[in-house]
């Protein structure tokens, strides 16, 4: 393969890296918000349970979660025996534990008064949350969510440890390395540099955009 | 009494180390304007919040059109939709434009279709002379404009009664007038209102009855004329004298 072919081969992994990451990010939102709500409104017991769960997830290296899902639980649960599923699920539930914190801070930022004003109109708690609190939470949380997304994209590279079944960017870089070193093992190998640049391109612009969009929006709305 | 809109009956509100309301009873009849006044901390806000069931009184009963809201079976959300509330610190929804602030309840609580909600909201915004600001976010409006949107938000729901919790006290003096004017307009149209305020000019002009509250109790009630000529309790007299003094020094 010439350099261009190699680059194309790497770029073909972008789709997979992004799919894993976006899926994990959405799963993080879908688990993070309910956990935050359970913690805030579920009473003392739920608070303790959720807090413990979050501490464990935030304390364990992500690669261990992936390996556990794929090689551990996956042996008995065929659904997890797919490296895409194992990687995305591990990244997603771990992200939920972080996003729960992000949303907790955001809800505090929205403040209870907004809830009161919505309830005064006759909205149920759920409606008030959905139509008044949540939209403002996303604005306040946007910068935090941006860096959380960037973290997921980078950590998705650990899927590399799942044995090469997932042809994401990092796994493809490793395939190129293996291919190059069998033929020219004595030469220094630099394809990790474009690989790194690809990861930067996948994270930096969106995270920066969300950060700026969030600050502009906050300023405009006075929140 | 079929024409009583809102009623508090022997309401108490007791917190851990403070009693905010002590055995307060009050009725607001259809089309009546009542002004609630008294020193800060006298329980005016708490009483209004109890009437809207934003806080549940620890003892006593609250009624809306004869329906007991303090009963466990009461549908509080449904009742709140019929009670307008204007907040001291305004509390517009930051993320919605003026129009969106007014349509939200119409759409999501009353379930009106978009177009109808919009028309109703515009009507309410015209009543407070904010029709030209509908596309502005709250942060882009002055305090007085924000509060007028706050009034429109309550008004658009066509409530049985509007409760005002010191609607001008967070505003700069030069912005109070436009809000008070909007409230006077509503008064002329026969809206039922209960207003906690220290604006004695407004009270004199618009109130059917004034209620003086201190330390969680209703101390004295009467017409504006009664209060401004010859209040019968010492506390009311002293409080009014102080308000007048401060009012003069503010001008």
CSV table of C-alpha atoms in Angstrom, one decimal:
chain,number,residue,atom,x,y,z
A,1,UNK,CA,0.0,0.0,0.0
A,2,UNK,CA,1.2,3.5,-0.8
A,3,UNK,CA,0.8,6.4,1.7
A,4,UNK,CA,-2.5,7.5,0.2
A,5,UNK,CA,-3.9,4.1,0.3
A,6,UNK,CA,-2.8,3.7,3.9
A,7,UNK,CA,-4.5,7.0,4.8
A,8,UNK,CA,-7.7,6.0,3.1
A,9,UNK,CA,-7.5,2.7,5.0
A,10,UNK,CA,-7.2,4.6,8.3
A,11,UNK,CA,-10.0,7.1,7.4
A,12,UNK,CA,-12.4,4.2,6.7
A,13,UNK,CA,-12.2,3.5,10.4
A,14,UNK,CA,-13.6,7.0,11.2
A,15,UNK,CA,-17.2,5.7,10.7
A,16,UNK,CA,-16.8,3.0,13.2
A,17,UNK,CA,-15.0,5.1,15.8
A,18,UNK,CA,-17.7,7.7,15.5
A,19,UNK,CA,-20.6,5.2,15.6
A,20,UNK,CA,-19.2,3.6,18.8
A,21,UNK,CA,-18.7,7.1,20.3
A,22,UNK,CA,-22.0,8.6,19.4
A,23,UNK,CA,-23.9,5.5,20.5
A,24,UNK,CA,-22.0,5.6,23.8
A,25,UNK,CA,-22.6,9.4,24.2
A,26,UNK,CA,-26.3,9.0,23.7
A,27,UNK,CA,-26.4,6.0,26.1
A,28,UNK,CA,-24.6,8.3,28.5
A,29,UNK,CA,-27.3,10.9,28.3
A,30,UNK,CA,-30.0,8.3,28.5
A,31,UNK,CA,-28.6,6.8,31.7
A,32,UNK,CA,-27.0,10.0,33.1
A,33,UNK,CA,-30.2,12.0,33.3
A,34,UNK,CA,-32.3,9.3,35.1
A,35,UNK,CA,-29.5,8.7,37.5
A,36,UNK,CA,-29.2,12.4,38.3
A,37,UNK,CA,-33.0,12.5,38.9
A,38,UNK,CA,-33.0,9.4,41.0
A,39,UNK,CA,-30.2,10.9,43.1
A,40,UNK,CA,-32.0,14.2,43.4
A,41,UNK,CA,-35.5,13.1,44.0
A,42,UNK,CA,-35.4,9.4,44.8
A,43,UNK,CA,-34.7,9.7,48.5
A,44,UNK,CA,-31.7,8.7,50.7
A,45,UNK,CA,-31.6,5.1,49.6
A,46,UNK,CA,-31.5,5.8,45.9
A,47,UNK,CA,-29.0,8.5,46.5
A,48,UNK,CA,-26.6,6.1,48.1
A,49,UNK,CA,-27.1,3.4,45.5
A,50,UNK,CA,-26.6,5.8,42.6
A,51,UNK,CA,-23.6,7.4,44.2
A,52,UNK,CA,-22.0,4.0,44.8
A,53,UNK,CA,-22.7,2.9,41.2
A,54,UNK,CA,-21.2,6.1,39.8
A,55,UNK,CA,-18.1,5.9,42.0
A,56,UNK,CA,-17.4,2.4,40.9
A,57,UNK,CA,-17.8,3.3,37.2
A,58,UNK,CA,-15.7,6.4,37.4
A,59,UNK,CA,-13.0,4.6,39.3
A,60,UNK,CA,-12.5,1.6,37.0
A,61,UNK,CA,-10.2,1.9,33.9
A,62,UNK,CA,-12.5,1.8,30.9
A,63,UNK,CA,-10.5,-1.0,29.3
A,64,UNK,CA,-11.3,-3.2,32.2
A,65,UNK,CA,-15.0,-2.6,31.7
A,66,UNK,CA,-14.7,-3.4,28.0
A,67,UNK,CA,-12.7,-6.6,28.6
A,68,UNK,CA,-15.2,-7.6,31.3
A,69,UNK,CA,-18.1,-7.2,29.0
A,70,UNK,CA,-16.5,-8.9,26.0
A,71,UNK,CA,-14.5,-11.7,27.4
A,72,UNK,CA,-16.4,-12.0,30.7
A,73,UNK,CA,-20.1,-11.5,30.6
A,74,UNK,CA,-20.0,-11.9,26.8
A,75,UNK,CA,-19.2,-15.5,27.1
A,76,UNK,CA,-22.6,-16.1,28.6
A,77,UNK,CA,-24.5,-13.2,26.9
A,78,UNK,CA,-24.0,-13.6,23.2
A,79,UNK,CA,-25.3,-10.1,22.6
A,80,UNK,CA,-22.1,-8.8,24.2
A,81,UNK,CA,-19.9,-11.0,22.1
A,82,UNK,CA,-19.7,-8.3,19.5
A,83,UNK,CA,-16.8,-5.9,20.1
A,84,UNK,CA,-18.9,-3.0,18.9
A,85,UNK,CA,-21.6,-3.7,21.5
A,86,UNK,CA,-19.2,-4.3,24.3
A,87,UNK,CA,-17.1,-1.2,23.6
A,88,UNK,CA,-20.1,1.1,23.1
A,89,UNK,CA,-21.9,-0.2,26.2
A,90,UNK,CA,-18.8,0.1,28.4
A,91,UNK,CA,-18.1,3.6,27.2
A,92,UNK,CA,-21.8,4.5,27.4
A,93,UNK,CA,-22.6,3.4,31.0
A,94,UNK,CA,-19.3,4.9,32.2
A,95,UNK,CA,-20.2,8.1,30.5
A,96,UNK,CA,-23.6,8.0,32.2
A,97,UNK,CA,-21.8,8.1,35.5
A,98,UNK,CA,-19.9,11.3,34.4
A,99,UNK,CA,-22.9,12.9,32.7
A,100,UNK,CA,-25.0,12.4,35.8
A,101,UNK,CA,-22.5,14.7,37.5
A,102,UNK,CA,-22.6,17.2,34.6
A,103,UNK,CA,-26.4,17.3,34.6
A,104,UNK,CA,-26.5,17.6,38.4
A,105,UNK,CA,-24.5,20.7,38.2
A,106,UNK,CA,-26.5,22.0,35.3
A,107,UNK,CA,-29.8,21.5,37.2
A,108,UNK,CA,-28.4,23.4,40.1
A,109,UNK,CA,-27.5,26.1,37.6
A,110,UNK,CA,-31.1,26.3,36.3
A,111,UNK,CA,-32.3,26.7,39.9
A,112,UNK,CA,-35.5,25.7,41.7
A,113,UNK,CA,-37.3,28.9,40.8
A,114,UNK,CA,-37.8,27.9,37.2
A,115,UNK,CA,-39.5,24.8,38.4
A,116,UNK,CA,-41.7,26.8,40.7
A,117,UNK,CA,-42.8,29.1,38.0
A,118,UNK,CA,-43.6,26.2,35.7
A,119,UNK,CA,-45.6,24.4,38.5
A,120,UNK,CA,-47.5,27.6,39.2
A,121,UNK,CA,-48.8,27.4,35.6
A,122,UNK,CA,-50.3,24.0,36.5
A,123,UNK,CA,-47.5,21.9,35.0
A,124,UNK,CA,-46.8,18.5,36.5
A,125,UNK,CA,-43.3,18.0,37.8
A,126,UNK,CA,-42.5,15.9,34.8
A,127,UNK,CA,-43.8,18.4,32.3
A,128,UNK,CA,-42.0,21.3,34.1
A,129,UNK,CA,-38.8,19.3,33.9
A,130,UNK,CA,-39.2,18.4,30.3
A,131,UNK,CA,-40.3,21.8,29.0
A,132,UNK,CA,-38.6,24.3,31.3
A,133,UNK,CA,-35.7,22.7,33.2
A,134,UNK,CA,-34.2,20.3,30.7
A,135,UNK,CA,-33.8,22.7,27.8
A,136,UNK,CA,-31.9,25.1,30.0
A,137,UNK,CA,-29.8,22.2,31.5
A,138,UNK,CA,-28.6,21.3,28.0
A,139,UNK,CA,-27.4,24.9,27.4
A,140,UNK,CA,-25.6,25.1,30.8
A,141,UNK,CA,-24.1,21.6,30.3
A,142,UNK,CA,-23.0,22.1,26.7
A,143,UNK,CA,-19.4,22.8,27.4
A,144,UNK,CA,-19.2,19.8,29.8
A,145,UNK,CA,-21.0,17.6,27.3
A,146,UNK,CA,-18.5,18.6,24.6
A,147,UNK,CA,-15.5,17.5,26.6
A,148,UNK,CA,-17.3,14.4,27.7
A,149,UNK,CA,-17.9,13.6,24.0
A,150,UNK,CA,-14.2,14.2,23.3
A,151,UNK,CA,-13.2,11.9,26.1
A,152,UNK,CA,-15.4,9.1,24.7
A,153,UNK,CA,-13.9,9.4,21.2
A,154,UNK,CA,-10.4,9.1,22.6
A,155,UNK,CA,-11.3,6.3,25.0
A,156,UNK,CA,-13.0,4.4,22.2
A,157,UNK,CA,-9.4,3.6,21.2
A,158,UNK,CA,-9.3,1.1,24.0
A,159,UNK,CA,-11.6,-1.1,21.9
A,160,UNK,CA,-8.2,-2.1,20.3
A,161,UNK,CA,-7.8,-4.5,23.2
A,162,UNK,CA,-10.9,-6.5,22.1
A,163,UNK,CA,-8.8,-8.4,19.7
A,164,UNK,CA,-9.1,-6.5,16.4
A,165,UNK,CA,-12.7,-7.5,15.6
A,166,UNK,CA,-13.7,-3.8,15.5
A,167,UNK,CA,-12.1,-2.0,12.6
A,168,UNK,CA,-12.0,1.4,14.1
A,169,UNK,CA,-9.2,4.0,13.5
A,170,UNK,CA,-6.8,2.7,16.1
A,171,UNK,CA,-7.2,-1.0,15.1
A,172,UNK,CA,-6.5,-0.1,11.5
A,173,UNK,CA,-3.4,1.8,12.5
A,174,UNK,CA,-2.2,-1.4,14.2
A,175,UNK,CA,-3.0,-3.4,11.1
A,176,UNK,CA,-0.9,-1.0,9.1
A,177,UNK,CA,1.9,-1.3,11.6
A,178,UNK,CA,1.9,-5.1,11.4
A,179,UNK,CA,1.9,-4.9,7.6
A,180,UNK,CA,4.7,-2.3,7.5
A,181,UNK,CA,6.9,-4.1,10.1
A,182,UNK,CA,6.8,-7.5,8.4
A,183,UNK,CA,8.3,-5.9,5.3
A,184,UNK,CA,10.5,-3.1,6.7
A,185,UNK,CA,10.9,-3.8,10.4
A,186,UNK,CA,14.1,-1.8,10.6
A,187,UNK,CA,12.5,1.5,9.6
A,188,UNK,CA,10.9,3.9,12.1
A,189,UNK,CA,7.1,3.8,11.8
A,190,UNK,CA,5.2,7.1,11.8
A,191,UNK,CA,1.6,6.3,10.8
A,192,UNK,CA,0.5,6.9,14.4
A,193,UNK,CA,0.9,10.6,13.7
A,194,UNK,CA,-1.9,10.8,11.1
A,195,UNK,CA,-3.9,8.4,13.4
A,196,UNK,CA,-3.5,11.0,16.2
A,197,UNK,CA,-4.5,13.8,13.9
A,198,UNK,CA,-7.6,11.9,13.0
A,199,UNK,CA,-8.6,11.7,16.6
A,200,UNK,CA,-8.0,15.4,17.1
A,201,UNK,CA,-10.1,16.2,14.1
A,202,UNK,CA,-12.9,14.0,15.5
A,203,UNK,CA,-12.9,15.7,18.9
A,204,UNK,CA,-11.6,19.2,18.9
A,205,UNK,CA,-13.9,21.1,16.5
A,206,UNK,CA,-17.1,19.7,18.0
A,207,UNK,CA,-16.0,20.2,21.6
A,208,UNK,CA,-14.9,23.8,20.9
A,209,UNK,CA,-18.0,24.5,19.0
A,210,UNK,CA,-20.2,23.3,21.8
A,211,UNK,CA,-18.2,25.3,24.3
A,212,UNK,CA,-18.6,28.5,22.3
A,213,UNK,CA,-22.2,27.9,21.4
A,214,UNK,CA,-22.9,27.3,25.1
A,215,UNK,CA,-21.2,30.5,26.3
A,216,UNK,CA,-22.9,32.6,23.6
A,217,UNK,CA,-26.3,31.1,24.4
A,218,UNK,CA,-25.8,31.5,28.2
A,219,UNK,CA,-24.9,35.1,27.7
A,220,UNK,CA,-27.9,35.8,25.4
A,221,UNK,CA,-30.3,34.2,27.8
A,222,UNK,CA,-28.8,35.5,30.9
A,223,UNK,CA,-28.4,32.1,32.6
B,1,UNK,CA,-71.2,32.0,49.0
B,2,UNK,CA,-71.0,31.1,45.4
B,3,UNK,CA,-69.0,34.3,44.5
B,4,UNK,CA,-66.0,33.5,46.6
B,5,UNK,CA,-63.1,32.7,44.3
B,6,UNK,CA,-60.3,31.9,46.7
B,7,UNK,CA,-60.4,31.3,50.4
B,8,UNK,CA,-58.0,30.5,53.2
B,9,UNK,CA,-59.6,29.0,56.3
B,10,UNK,CA,-57.6,29.1,59.6
B,11,UNK,CA,-54.3,28.5,57.7
B,12,UNK,CA,-51.1,27.9,59.6
B,13,UNK,CA,-47.7,27.5,58.2
B,14,UNK,CA,-45.2,26.3,60.7
B,15,UNK,CA,-41.5,25.7,59.9
B,16,UNK,CA,-39.0,24.2,62.2
B,17,UNK,CA,-38.1,27.4,64.1
B,18,UNK,CA,-40.5,29.9,62.7
B,19,UNK,CA,-44.3,30.2,62.4
B,20,UNK,CA,-44.9,32.1,59.1
B,21,UNK,CA,-48.8,32.1,59.3
B,22,UNK,CA,-50.9,31.9,62.4
B,23,UNK,CA,-54.5,31.1,61.9
B,24,UNK,CA,-55.1,33.2,58.8
B,25,UNK,CA,-58.5,33.4,57.2
B,26,UNK,CA,-59.3,35.3,54.1
B,27,UNK,CA,-61.8,35.3,51.2
B,28,UNK,CA,-61.5,37.0,47.9
B,29,UNK,CA,-64.8,37.4,46.0
B,30,UNK,CA,-65.4,37.6,42.3
B,31,UNK,CA,-64.0,40.7,40.8
B,32,UNK,CA,-62.5,42.0,44.0
B,33,UNK,CA,-59.1,43.6,44.4
B,34,UNK,CA,-57.5,43.0,47.7
B,35,UNK,CA,-54.2,44.4,48.8
B,36,UNK,CA,-52.1,42.6,51.4
B,37,UNK,CA,-49.5,44.6,53.1
B,38,UNK,CA,-47.2,44.5,56.1
B,39,UNK,CA,-43.5,44.4,57.1
B,40,UNK,CA,-41.3,41.9,55.3
B,41,UNK,CA,-41.3,38.6,57.0
B,42,UNK,CA,-45.0,39.1,58.0
B,43,UNK,CA,-46.0,36.1,55.9
B,44,UNK,CA,-47.6,37.8,52.8
B,45,UNK,CA,-45.6,35.6,50.4
B,46,UNK,CA,-46.3,32.5,52.4
B,47,UNK,CA,-50.0,33.2,52.3
B,48,UNK,CA,-50.0,33.7,48.6
B,49,UNK,CA,-48.0,30.6,48.1
B,50,UNK,CA,-50.4,28.6,50.2
B,51,UNK,CA,-53.4,29.9,48.3
B,52,UNK,CA,-51.7,28.7,45.1
B,53,UNK,CA,-50.7,25.5,46.9
B,54,UNK,CA,-47.0,26.1,45.9
B,55,UNK,CA,-46.5,25.2,49.6
B,56,UNK,CA,-49.0,23.2,51.5
B,57,UNK,CA,-50.1,24.8,54.8
B,58,UNK,CA,-49.4,22.8,57.9
B,59,UNK,CA,-52.9,23.3,59.2
B,60,UNK,CA,-56.1,24.8,57.8
B,61,UNK,CA,-57.8,24.7,54.5
B,62,UNK,CA,-57.5,26.4,51.1
B,63,UNK,CA,-60.3,26.6,48.7
B,64,UNK,CA,-60.7,27.6,45.0
B,65,UNK,CA,-64.3,28.1,44.0
B,66,UNK,CA,-65.4,26.0,46.9
B,67,UNK,CA,-63.2,23.1,46.1
B,68,UNK,CA,-60.8,22.2,48.9
B,69,UNK,CA,-57.3,22.2,47.5
B,70,UNK,CA,-55.8,21.0,50.8
B,71,UNK,CA,-57.7,17.8,50.6
B,72,UNK,CA,-55.6,14.8,49.6
B,73,UNK,CA,-57.9,14.1,46.6
B,74,UNK,CA,-57.6,17.5,45.1
B,75,UNK,CA,-56.0,17.8,41.7
B,76,UNK,CA,-53.5,20.5,42.5
B,77,UNK,CA,-52.0,20.8,39.0
B,78,UNK,CA,-55.4,21.4,37.6
B,79,UNK,CA,-56.2,24.0,40.3
B,80,UNK,CA,-52.9,25.8,39.8
B,81,UNK,CA,-53.8,26.3,36.1
B,82,UNK,CA,-56.7,28.4,37.3
B,83,UNK,CA,-54.7,30.5,39.6
B,84,UNK,CA,-52.4,33.1,38.1
B,85,UNK,CA,-49.2,33.8,40.0
B,86,UNK,CA,-46.9,36.8,39.5
B,87,UNK,CA,-43.6,36.5,41.3
B,88,UNK,CA,-41.6,39.1,43.1
B,89,UNK,CA,-38.5,38.0,41.2
B,90,UNK,CA,-40.5,37.6,38.0
B,91,UNK,CA,-39.2,34.2,37.1
B,92,UNK,CA,-39.7,34.2,33.3
B,93,UNK,CA,-38.5,31.1,31.5
B,94,UNK,CA,-35.0,32.2,30.4
B,95,UNK,CA,-34.8,30.0,27.3
B,96,UNK,CA,-38.1,31.2,25.8
B,97,UNK,CA,-39.0,34.4,24.1
B,98,UNK,CA,-41.7,36.6,25.5
B,99,UNK,CA,-44.3,34.9,23.3
B,100,UNK,CA,-43.0,31.5,24.2
B,101,UNK,CA,-43.2,32.3,27.9
B,102,UNK,CA,-46.9,33.1,27.5
B,103,UNK,CA,-47.8,30.2,25.2
B,104,UNK,CA,-46.1,27.5,27.2
B,105,UNK,CA,-48.9,27.0,29.7
B,106,UNK,CA,-51.6,27.4,27.0
B,107,UNK,CA,-50.0,24.7,24.9
B,108,UNK,CA,-48.7,22.2,27.6
B,109,UNK,CA,-51.2,22.7,30.3
B,110,UNK,CA,-54.4,23.6,28.5
B,111,UNK,CA,-53.4,21.7,25.4
B,112,UNK,CA,-54.4,24.4,23.0
B,113,UNK,CA,-53.3,24.1,19.3
B,114,UNK,CA,-50.4,26.2,18.3
B,115,UNK,CA,-52.3,28.9,16.5
B,116,UNK,CA,-55.0,29.3,19.1
B,117,UNK,CA,-52.3,29.5,21.9
B,118,UNK,CA,-50.5,32.2,19.9
B,119,UNK,CA,-53.6,34.3,19.5
B,120,UNK,CA,-54.5,34.1,23.1
B,121,UNK,CA,-50.9,34.9,24.1
B,122,UNK,CA,-50.9,37.9,21.8
B,123,UNK,CA,-54.1,39.1,23.3
B,124,UNK,CA,-52.6,38.9,26.8
B,125,UNK,CA,-49.4,40.6,25.7
B,126,UNK,CA,-51.4,43.4,24.1
B,127,UNK,CA,-53.2,43.9,27.4
B,128,UNK,CA,-49.9,44.7,29.1
B,129,UNK,CA,-48.7,46.6,26.1
B,130,UNK,CA,-45.9,44.2,25.3
B,131,UNK,CA,-47.0,43.1,21.8
B,132,UNK,CA,-44.0,44.7,20.2
B,133,UNK,CA,-41.5,42.7,22.3
B,134,UNK,CA,-42.8,39.2,21.7
B,135,UNK,CA,-39.7,38.0,20.0
B,136,UNK,CA,-37.3,39.1,22.7
B,137,UNK,CA,-35.8,36.8,25.3
B,138,UNK,CA,-36.3,37.9,28.9
B,139,UNK,CA,-32.7,38.9,29.3
B,140,UNK,CA,-33.2,41.4,26.5
B,141,UNK,CA,-36.0,43.1,28.3
B,142,UNK,CA,-36.0,45.6,31.2
B,143,UNK,CA,-37.3,44.5,34.6
B,144,UNK,CA,-40.6,46.3,34.0
B,145,UNK,CA,-41.0,44.7,30.6
B,146,UNK,CA,-40.2,41.3,32.1
B,147,UNK,CA,-42.7,41.7,34.8
B,148,UNK,CA,-45.4,42.7,32.3
B,149,UNK,CA,-44.7,39.5,30.4
B,150,UNK,CA,-45.0,37.8,33.7
B,151,UNK,CA,-48.4,39.2,34.1
B,152,UNK,CA,-49.4,38.3,30.6
B,153,UNK,CA,-48.2,34.7,31.3
B,154,UNK,CA,-50.6,34.5,34.2
B,155,UNK,CA,-53.4,36.4,32.4
B,156,UNK,CA,-53.4,34.3,29.2
B,157,UNK,CA,-54.4,31.2,31.2
B,158,UNK,CA,-57.7,33.0,32.0
B,159,UNK,CA,-57.3,32.3,35.7
B,160,UNK,CA,-60.1,32.7,38.3
B,161,UNK,CA,-57.8,34.9,40.3
B,162,UNK,CA,-54.3,36.4,39.9
B,163,UNK,CA,-52.0,36.4,43.0
B,164,UNK,CA,-49.3,39.1,42.9
B,165,UNK,CA,-46.4,38.6,45.2
B,166,UNK,CA,-44.8,42.1,45.5
B,167,UNK,CA,-44.7,42.4,41.7
B,168,UNK,CA,-42.7,45.7,41.7
B,169,UNK,CA,-40.4,45.4,44.7
B,170,UNK,CA,-37.5,43.9,42.7
B,171,UNK,CA,-37.8,46.8,40.1
B,172,UNK,CA,-36.0,50.1,39.9
B,173,UNK,CA,-38.3,53.0,40.9
B,174,UNK,CA,-38.6,54.3,37.4
B,175,UNK,CA,-39.8,50.9,36.1
B,176,UNK,CA,-42.5,50.3,38.7
B,177,UNK,CA,-45.0,52.6,37.0
B,178,UNK,CA,-45.5,50.6,33.9
B,179,UNK,CA,-46.2,47.5,35.9
B,180,UNK,CA,-48.6,49.2,38.2
B,181,UNK,CA,-50.4,50.7,35.2
B,182,UNK,CA,-50.8,47.3,33.7
B,183,UNK,CA,-52.3,46.1,37.0
B,184,UNK,CA,-54.6,49.1,37.2
B,185,UNK,CA,-55.9,48.2,33.7
B,186,UNK,CA,-56.6,44.7,34.9
B,187,UNK,CA,-58.4,46.1,37.9
B,188,UNK,CA,-60.6,48.2,35.8
B,189,UNK,CA,-61.6,45.2,33.8
B,190,UNK,CA,-62.9,43.5,36.9
B,191,UNK,CA,-60.2,40.8,37.3
B,192,UNK,CA,-60.1,39.1,40.7
B,193,UNK,CA,-56.8,39.9,42.3
B,194,UNK,CA,-55.0,39.5,45.5
B,195,UNK,CA,-51.9,41.7,45.6
B,196,UNK,CA,-49.1,41.8,48.2
B,197,UNK,CA,-47.5,45.2,47.7
B,198,UNK,CA,-46.2,48.3,49.5
B,199,UNK,CA,-47.3,50.6,46.7
B,200,UNK,CA,-49.8,52.6,48.7
B,201,UNK,CA,-50.8,54.9,45.8
B,202,UNK,CA,-51.8,51.8,43.9
B,203,UNK,CA,-53.7,50.4,46.9
B,204,UNK,CA,-55.6,53.7,47.4
B,205,UNK,CA,-56.6,53.8,43.8
B,206,UNK,CA,-57.4,50.2,43.1
B,207,UNK,CA,-58.1,48.2,46.2
B,208,UNK,CA,-61.6,47.2,47.4
B,209,UNK,CA,-60.1,46.1,50.7
B,210,UNK,CA,-56.7,46.3,52.3
B,211,UNK,CA,-55.4,43.7,54.7
B,212,UNK,CA,-52.6,44.4,57.1
B,213,UNK,CA,-50.6,41.5,58.2
B,214,UNK,CA,-47.8,41.3,60.8
B,215,UNK,CA,-45.9,38.4,62.3
B,216,UNK,CA,-48.0,35.8,60.4
B,217,UNK,CA,-51.4,37.2,61.6
B,218,UNK,CA,-54.0,39.4,60.0
B,219,UNK,CA,-54.0,42.4,62.2
B,220,UNK,CA,-56.5,44.7,60.6
B,221,UNK,CA,-58.6,45.0,57.4
B,222,UNK,CA,-60.6,47.7,55.9
B,223,UNK,CA,-61.1,50.0,52.9
B,224,UNK,CA,-58.2,52.1,51.7
B,225,UNK,CA,-60.1,55.1,53.1
B,226,UNK,CA,-60.2,53.5,56.5
B,227,UNK,CA,-56.5,52.8,56.5
B,228,UNK,CA,-55.4,56.2,55.1
B,229,UNK,CA,-57.6,58.2,57.4
B,230,UNK,CA,-57.9,56.3,60.6
B,231,UNK,CA,-56.4,52.9,61.1
B,232,UNK,CA,-57.5,51.4,64.3
B,233,UNK,CA,-54.4,49.5,65.4
B,234,UNK,CA,-51.2,51.1,66.4
B,235,UNK,CA,-49.1,48.7,64.4
B,236,UNK,CA,-50.9,49.5,61.1
B,237,UNK,CA,-50.6,53.2,61.8
B,238,UNK,CA,-46.9,53.1,62.5
B,239,UNK,CA,-46.3,50.9,59.5
B,240,UNK,CA,-48.2,53.1,57.2
B,241,UNK,CA,-46.4,56.2,58.5
B,242,UNK,CA,-43.1,54.5,57.8
B,243,UNK,CA,-44.2,53.6,54.3
B,244,UNK,CA,-45.2,57.1,53.6
B,245,UNK,CA,-41.9,58.5,54.9
B,246,UNK,CA,-39.9,56.1,52.9
B,247,UNK,CA,-42.1,56.7,49.8
B,248,UNK,CA,-41.4,60.4,50.1
B,249,UNK,CA,-37.7,60.0,50.5
B,250,UNK,CA,-37.7,57.7,47.4
B,251,UNK,CA,-39.3,60.2,45.1
